[in-house]
XYZ file of C-alpha atoms in Angstrom:
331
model
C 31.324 14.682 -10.259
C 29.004 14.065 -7.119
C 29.046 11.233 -4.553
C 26.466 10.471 -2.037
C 26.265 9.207 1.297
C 23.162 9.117 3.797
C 22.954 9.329 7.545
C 19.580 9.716 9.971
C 19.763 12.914 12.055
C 20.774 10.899 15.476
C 23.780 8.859 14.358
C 27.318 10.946 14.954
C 29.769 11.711 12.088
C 31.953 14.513 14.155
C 29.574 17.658 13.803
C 26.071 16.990 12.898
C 24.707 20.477 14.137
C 24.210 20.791 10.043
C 21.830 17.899 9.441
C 18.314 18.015 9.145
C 16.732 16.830 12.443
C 13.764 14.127 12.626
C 14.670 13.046 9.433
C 17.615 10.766 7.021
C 19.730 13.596 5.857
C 21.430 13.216 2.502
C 25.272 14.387 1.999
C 26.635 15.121 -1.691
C 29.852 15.838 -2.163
C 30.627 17.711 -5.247
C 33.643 19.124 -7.460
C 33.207 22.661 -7.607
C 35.076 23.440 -11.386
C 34.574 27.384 -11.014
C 36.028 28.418 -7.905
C 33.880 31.904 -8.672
C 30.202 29.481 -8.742
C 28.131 29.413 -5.959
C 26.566 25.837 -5.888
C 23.271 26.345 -3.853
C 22.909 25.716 -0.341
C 26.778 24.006 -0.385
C 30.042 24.144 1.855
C 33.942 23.595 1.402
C 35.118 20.600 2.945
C 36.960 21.230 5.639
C 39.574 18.350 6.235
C 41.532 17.782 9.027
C 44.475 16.486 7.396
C 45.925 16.759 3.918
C 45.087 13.795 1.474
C 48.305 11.697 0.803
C 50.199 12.942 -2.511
C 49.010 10.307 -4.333
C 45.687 10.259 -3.498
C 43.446 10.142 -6.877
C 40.899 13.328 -5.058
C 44.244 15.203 -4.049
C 44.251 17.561 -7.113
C 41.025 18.820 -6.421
C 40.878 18.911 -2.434
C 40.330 22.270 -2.985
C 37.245 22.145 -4.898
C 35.064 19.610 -2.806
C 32.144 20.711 -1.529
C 29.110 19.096 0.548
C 25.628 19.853 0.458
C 23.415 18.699 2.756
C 19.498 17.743 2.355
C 16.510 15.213 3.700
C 17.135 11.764 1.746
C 13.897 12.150 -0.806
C 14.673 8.488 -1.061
C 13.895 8.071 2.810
C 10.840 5.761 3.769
C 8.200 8.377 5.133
C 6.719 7.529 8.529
C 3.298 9.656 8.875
C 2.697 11.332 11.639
C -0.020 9.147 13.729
C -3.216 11.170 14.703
C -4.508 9.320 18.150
C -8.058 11.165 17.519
C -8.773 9.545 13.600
C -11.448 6.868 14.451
C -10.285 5.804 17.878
C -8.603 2.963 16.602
C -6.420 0.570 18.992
C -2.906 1.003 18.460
C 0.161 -1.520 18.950
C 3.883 -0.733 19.013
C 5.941 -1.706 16.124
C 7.888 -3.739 19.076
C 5.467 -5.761 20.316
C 4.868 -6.986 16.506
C 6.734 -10.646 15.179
C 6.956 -11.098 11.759
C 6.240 -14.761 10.985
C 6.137 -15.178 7.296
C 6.011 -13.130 4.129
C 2.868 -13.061 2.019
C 3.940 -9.928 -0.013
C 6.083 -7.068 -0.512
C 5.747 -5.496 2.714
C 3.078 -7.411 4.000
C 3.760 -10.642 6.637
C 1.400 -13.137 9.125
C 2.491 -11.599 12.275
C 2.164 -12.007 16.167
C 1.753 -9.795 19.038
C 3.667 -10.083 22.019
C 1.974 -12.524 24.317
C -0.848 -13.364 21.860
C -1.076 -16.425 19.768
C -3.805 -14.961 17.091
C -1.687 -14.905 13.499
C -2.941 -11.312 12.004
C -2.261 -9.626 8.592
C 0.850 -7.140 9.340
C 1.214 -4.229 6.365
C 4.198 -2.266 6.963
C 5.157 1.146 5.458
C 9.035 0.047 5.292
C 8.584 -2.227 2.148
C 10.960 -3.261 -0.696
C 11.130 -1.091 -3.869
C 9.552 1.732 -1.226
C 8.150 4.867 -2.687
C 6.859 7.784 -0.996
C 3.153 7.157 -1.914
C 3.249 3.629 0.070
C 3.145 5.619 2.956
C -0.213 7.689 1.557
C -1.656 4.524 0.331
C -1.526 2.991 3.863
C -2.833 5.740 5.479
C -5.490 5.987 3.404
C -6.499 2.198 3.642
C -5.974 2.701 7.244
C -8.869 5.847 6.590
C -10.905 3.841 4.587
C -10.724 0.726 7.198
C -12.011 3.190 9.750
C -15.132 4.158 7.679
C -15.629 0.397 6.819
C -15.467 -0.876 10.522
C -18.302 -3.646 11.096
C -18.936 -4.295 7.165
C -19.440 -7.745 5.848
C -17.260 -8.756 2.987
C -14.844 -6.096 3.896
C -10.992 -6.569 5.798
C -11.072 -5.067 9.395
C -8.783 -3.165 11.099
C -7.431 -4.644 14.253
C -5.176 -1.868 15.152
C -2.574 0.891 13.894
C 1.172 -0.254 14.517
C 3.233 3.126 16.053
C 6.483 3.750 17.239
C 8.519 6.504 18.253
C 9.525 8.770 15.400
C 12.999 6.356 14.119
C 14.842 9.445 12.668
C 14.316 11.168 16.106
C 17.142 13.820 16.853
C 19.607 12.799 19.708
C 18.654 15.098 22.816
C 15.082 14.913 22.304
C 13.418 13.081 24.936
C 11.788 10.380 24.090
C 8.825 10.672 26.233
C 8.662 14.177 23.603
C 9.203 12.592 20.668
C 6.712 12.617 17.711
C 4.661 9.731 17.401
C 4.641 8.153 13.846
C 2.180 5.374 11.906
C 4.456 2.523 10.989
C 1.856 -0.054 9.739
C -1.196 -1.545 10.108
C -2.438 -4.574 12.012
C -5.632 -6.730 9.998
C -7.784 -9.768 10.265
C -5.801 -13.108 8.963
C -7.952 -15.295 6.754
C -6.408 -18.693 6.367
C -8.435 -20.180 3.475
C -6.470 -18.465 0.801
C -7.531 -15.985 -1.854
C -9.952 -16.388 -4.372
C -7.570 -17.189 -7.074
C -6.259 -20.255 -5.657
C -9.796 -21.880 -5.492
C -10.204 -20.451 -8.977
C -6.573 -22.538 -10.428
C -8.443 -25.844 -8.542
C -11.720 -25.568 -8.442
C -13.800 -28.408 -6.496
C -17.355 -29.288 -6.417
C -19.455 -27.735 -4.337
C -17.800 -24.925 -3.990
C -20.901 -21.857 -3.456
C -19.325 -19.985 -5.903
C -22.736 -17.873 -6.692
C -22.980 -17.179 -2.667
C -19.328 -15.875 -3.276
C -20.367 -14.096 -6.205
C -23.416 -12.343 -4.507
C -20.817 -11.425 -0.975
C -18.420 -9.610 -3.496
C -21.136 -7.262 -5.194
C -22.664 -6.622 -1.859
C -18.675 -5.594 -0.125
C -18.067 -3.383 -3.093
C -21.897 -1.846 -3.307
C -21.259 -0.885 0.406
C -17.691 0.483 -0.392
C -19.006 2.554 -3.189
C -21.715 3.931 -0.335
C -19.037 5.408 1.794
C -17.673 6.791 -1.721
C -14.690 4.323 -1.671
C -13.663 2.428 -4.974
C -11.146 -0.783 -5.118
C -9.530 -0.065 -8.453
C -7.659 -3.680 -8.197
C -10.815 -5.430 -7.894
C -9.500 -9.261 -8.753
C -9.012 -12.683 -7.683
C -6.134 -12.203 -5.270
C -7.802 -9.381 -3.705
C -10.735 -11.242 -2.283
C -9.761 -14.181 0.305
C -12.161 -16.631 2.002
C -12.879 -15.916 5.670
C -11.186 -18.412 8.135
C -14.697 -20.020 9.518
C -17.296 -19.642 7.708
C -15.771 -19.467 3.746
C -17.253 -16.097 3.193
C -15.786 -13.862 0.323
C -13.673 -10.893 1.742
C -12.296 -7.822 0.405
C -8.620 -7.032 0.996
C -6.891 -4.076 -0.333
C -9.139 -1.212 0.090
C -7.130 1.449 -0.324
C -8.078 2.848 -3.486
C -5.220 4.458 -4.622
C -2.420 1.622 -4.172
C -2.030 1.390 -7.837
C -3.625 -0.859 -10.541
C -3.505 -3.923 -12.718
C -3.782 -3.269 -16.522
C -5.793 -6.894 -17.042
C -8.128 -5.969 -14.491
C -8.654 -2.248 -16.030
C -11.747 -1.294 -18.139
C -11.592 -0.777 -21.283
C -11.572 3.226 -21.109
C -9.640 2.896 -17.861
C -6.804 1.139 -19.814
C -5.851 3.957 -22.194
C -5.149 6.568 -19.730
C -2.055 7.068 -18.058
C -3.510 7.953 -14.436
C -6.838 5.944 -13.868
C -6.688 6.327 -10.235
C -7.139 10.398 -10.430
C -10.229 9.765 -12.305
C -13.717 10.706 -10.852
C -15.582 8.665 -8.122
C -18.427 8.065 -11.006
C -15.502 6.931 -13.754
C -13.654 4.378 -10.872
C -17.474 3.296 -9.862
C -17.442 2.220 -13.543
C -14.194 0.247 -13.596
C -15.040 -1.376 -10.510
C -18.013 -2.568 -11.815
C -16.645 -3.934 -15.239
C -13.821 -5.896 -12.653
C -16.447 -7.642 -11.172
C -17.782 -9.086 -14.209
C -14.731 -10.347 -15.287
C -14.326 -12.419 -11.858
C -17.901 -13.536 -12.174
C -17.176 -14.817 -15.563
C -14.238 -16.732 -14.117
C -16.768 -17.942 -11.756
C -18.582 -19.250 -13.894
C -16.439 -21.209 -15.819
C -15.405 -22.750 -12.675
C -19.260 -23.553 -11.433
C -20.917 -27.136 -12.341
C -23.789 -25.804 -12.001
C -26.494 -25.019 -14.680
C -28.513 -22.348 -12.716
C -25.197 -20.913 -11.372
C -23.495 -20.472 -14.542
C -26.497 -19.009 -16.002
C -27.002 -15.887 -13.612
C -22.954 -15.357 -13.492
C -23.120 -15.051 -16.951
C -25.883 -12.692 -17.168
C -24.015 -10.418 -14.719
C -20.821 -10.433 -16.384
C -22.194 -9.931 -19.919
C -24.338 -6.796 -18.176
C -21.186 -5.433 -16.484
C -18.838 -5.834 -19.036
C -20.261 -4.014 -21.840
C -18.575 -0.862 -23.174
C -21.468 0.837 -23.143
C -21.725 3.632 -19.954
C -23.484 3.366 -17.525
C -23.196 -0.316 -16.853
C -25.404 -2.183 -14.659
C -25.986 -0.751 -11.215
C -24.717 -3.105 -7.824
C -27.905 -3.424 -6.469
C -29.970 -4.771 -9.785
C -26.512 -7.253 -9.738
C -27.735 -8.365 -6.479
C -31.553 -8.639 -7.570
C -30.368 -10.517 -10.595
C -27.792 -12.740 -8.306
C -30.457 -13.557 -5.963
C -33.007 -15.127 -8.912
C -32.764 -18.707 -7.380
C-alpha cells in the first residue's frame, strides 16, 4: 500500500530540511509489512499524536513510512543559457495569454505592447519531460534559422526565476530558467484551412515553390521537420507567403504524414539526417498533391503533379529540393 502527495521545495509542511531543493519533491507513504526490511532511501513516520482508536490506518501506525524524491512527473524548466545566440529575452510576467490555439501554445501580449505574437509554453497539458527538450531545441533551431524566408522567427525567449526555487535563496541568486518561447503571429491561418475552402486565385504553385525552398534551407543547416503538413505551414500576415511553423524536429510525428519506410518503425525521429531528409521530402509531395487538386489551373496542376509523383515514389533516393525548385519554376 503506497499513497502519494507532492509539494515544491519552498512551500512549508512543518520540517522540510528533507526535501529536495530547486525542485517538486514527491512524498510516498508506504506500509512497511516486515518490520526487519529496509525499504530504500525511507523513514518512520513520526506523528505527533496517536491516531484515534478507530482510525482505519491505526493498526499499522507503526509500519508507515515516507520516502521522499523529485516528482519525475514535475514539468522541467531548462536552465536558460544568456550566451546561446544572443537572443532577446522577456519575463514570463510581462507575457498575457489571449487565446488558445493549441495545447500549450496561445496569441499572447507583452506588457505595454499591442503586437499579438505566437506564445509556446513549456507548462502544457498532458506535459512530458521531452516538451521541455523539444522547445529548447526549436528554440536552437530558431536561432540557426534567424533571417530565413519561409521559416517562423524567434522574437524572444520567455524566462523567469527558477519557480521551484528553495525559500532562503535570494532571488537576485536564483537560477534563471527557459519557460517558453515568444514567435511571429501570422493571422491568415494555416495552410489547411485554405486547403478545406479553396478560392480562385489562390497562388497555390508560388506557395508550393516557398515551401520546398523553407525546407531546402532547413535541410542546409542539417535540420529536418518530420511533421511536414498542412497545419504546419501558415500564410504570412501581409504578404500571403507560405511559412514554416514547428521546426523543432523532434516534437513527435503524424503517422498520415510518415513515409512509407518511416511508418513501420517504432522511433522515426532517431533515424539518420539522410533517412528524415527522405521523409521530409515524400511529405511535401503529398501537400503538393493536395495542392493540386485544389488549383484551377492547367499549368499549375501539371507541375504539382510532376513533383508529387517524383517525391512520392518508394524508390530511394527521391528527387532532390533543388531539381523540385527547377521543375516548380518551369512557367
Amino acid at each position: 500500500m503506497a499513497s502519494q502527495g507532492y509539494v515544491s521545495r519552498h512551500t512549508s509542511i512543518g520540517s522540510d530540511e528533507h526535501l529536495c531543493g530547486q525542485t517538486v519533491s514527491e512524498l510516498i507513504i508506504e506500509c512497511q509489512q516486515d518490520p526487519t526490511s529496509n525499504i530504500s532511501q525511507s523513514q518512520m513516520l513520526d506523528f505527533k499524536k496517536r491516531l484515534h482508536i478507530e482510525s482505519e490506518y491505526s493498526p499499522i501506525i507503526d509500519q508507515l513510512c515516507v520516502r521522499v524524491r523529485e516528482d519525475p512527473a514535475r514539468v522541467r524548466y531548462p536552465t536558460y543559457d544568456a550566451s546561446v545566440g544572443f537572443v532577446p529575452t522577456k519575463e514570463v510576467s510581462e507575457i498575457t495569454k489571449t487565446e488558445e490555439l493549441g495545447m500549450g501554445v496561445h496569441k499572447a501580449h507583452i506588457t505595454g505592447d499591442e503586437i499579438t505574437y505566437v506564445y509556446k509554453e513549456a507548462d502544457r497539458p498532458l506535459y512530458e519531460p521531452r516538451d521541455s527538450e523539444t522547445l529548447e531545441q526549436e528554440m536552437r533551431n530558431l536561432i540557426l534559422l534567424r533571417g530565413v524566408d519561409g521559416v517562423v522567427q524567434l522574437v524572444a525567449a520567455v524566462v523567469s526565476r527558477n519557480p521551484y526555487q528553495t525559500m532562503g535563496i535570494n532571488s537576485s541568486d536564483g537560477q534563471t530558467v527557459l519557460r517558453g518561447i515568444l514567435l511571429v503571429y501570422h493571422s491568415n491561418g494555416t495552410l489547411q484551412s485554405f486547403l478545406q475552402s479553396p478560392k480562385k486565385d489562390l497562388p497555390w504553385l508560388q506557395w508550393a515553390i516557398q515551401i520546398t525552398s523553407a525546407l531546402s534551407r532547413l535541410h542546409d543547416f542539417g535540420i529536418t521537420h518530420m511533421d511536414l503538413k498542412p497545419t504546419n505551414i501558415v500564410l504570412s500576415t501581409i504578404a500571403m507567403e507560405a511559412v514554416l511553423i514547428d521546426v523543432s524536429g523532434v516534437g513527435g510525428t503524424s503517422r498520415d504524414w510518415l513515409s512509407p519506410e518511416m511508418r513501420t518503425l517504432s522511433e522515426p525521429l532517431s533515424e539518420d539526417l539522410k533517412s528524415r531528409i527522405q521523409n521530409d521530402i515524400w511529405a511535401l509531395g503529398k501537400i503538393v498533391s493536395v495542392m493540386a487538386n485544389a488549383t484551377s489551373d492547367e499549368t499549375e496542376q501539371r507541375l504539382l503533379r510532376q513533383l508529387s509523383h517524383l517525391a512520392t515514389t518508394e524508390f530511394l533516393p527521391r528527387t532532390p529540393l533543388q531539381d523540385a525548385l527547377s521543375l516548380l519554376s518551369q512557367t
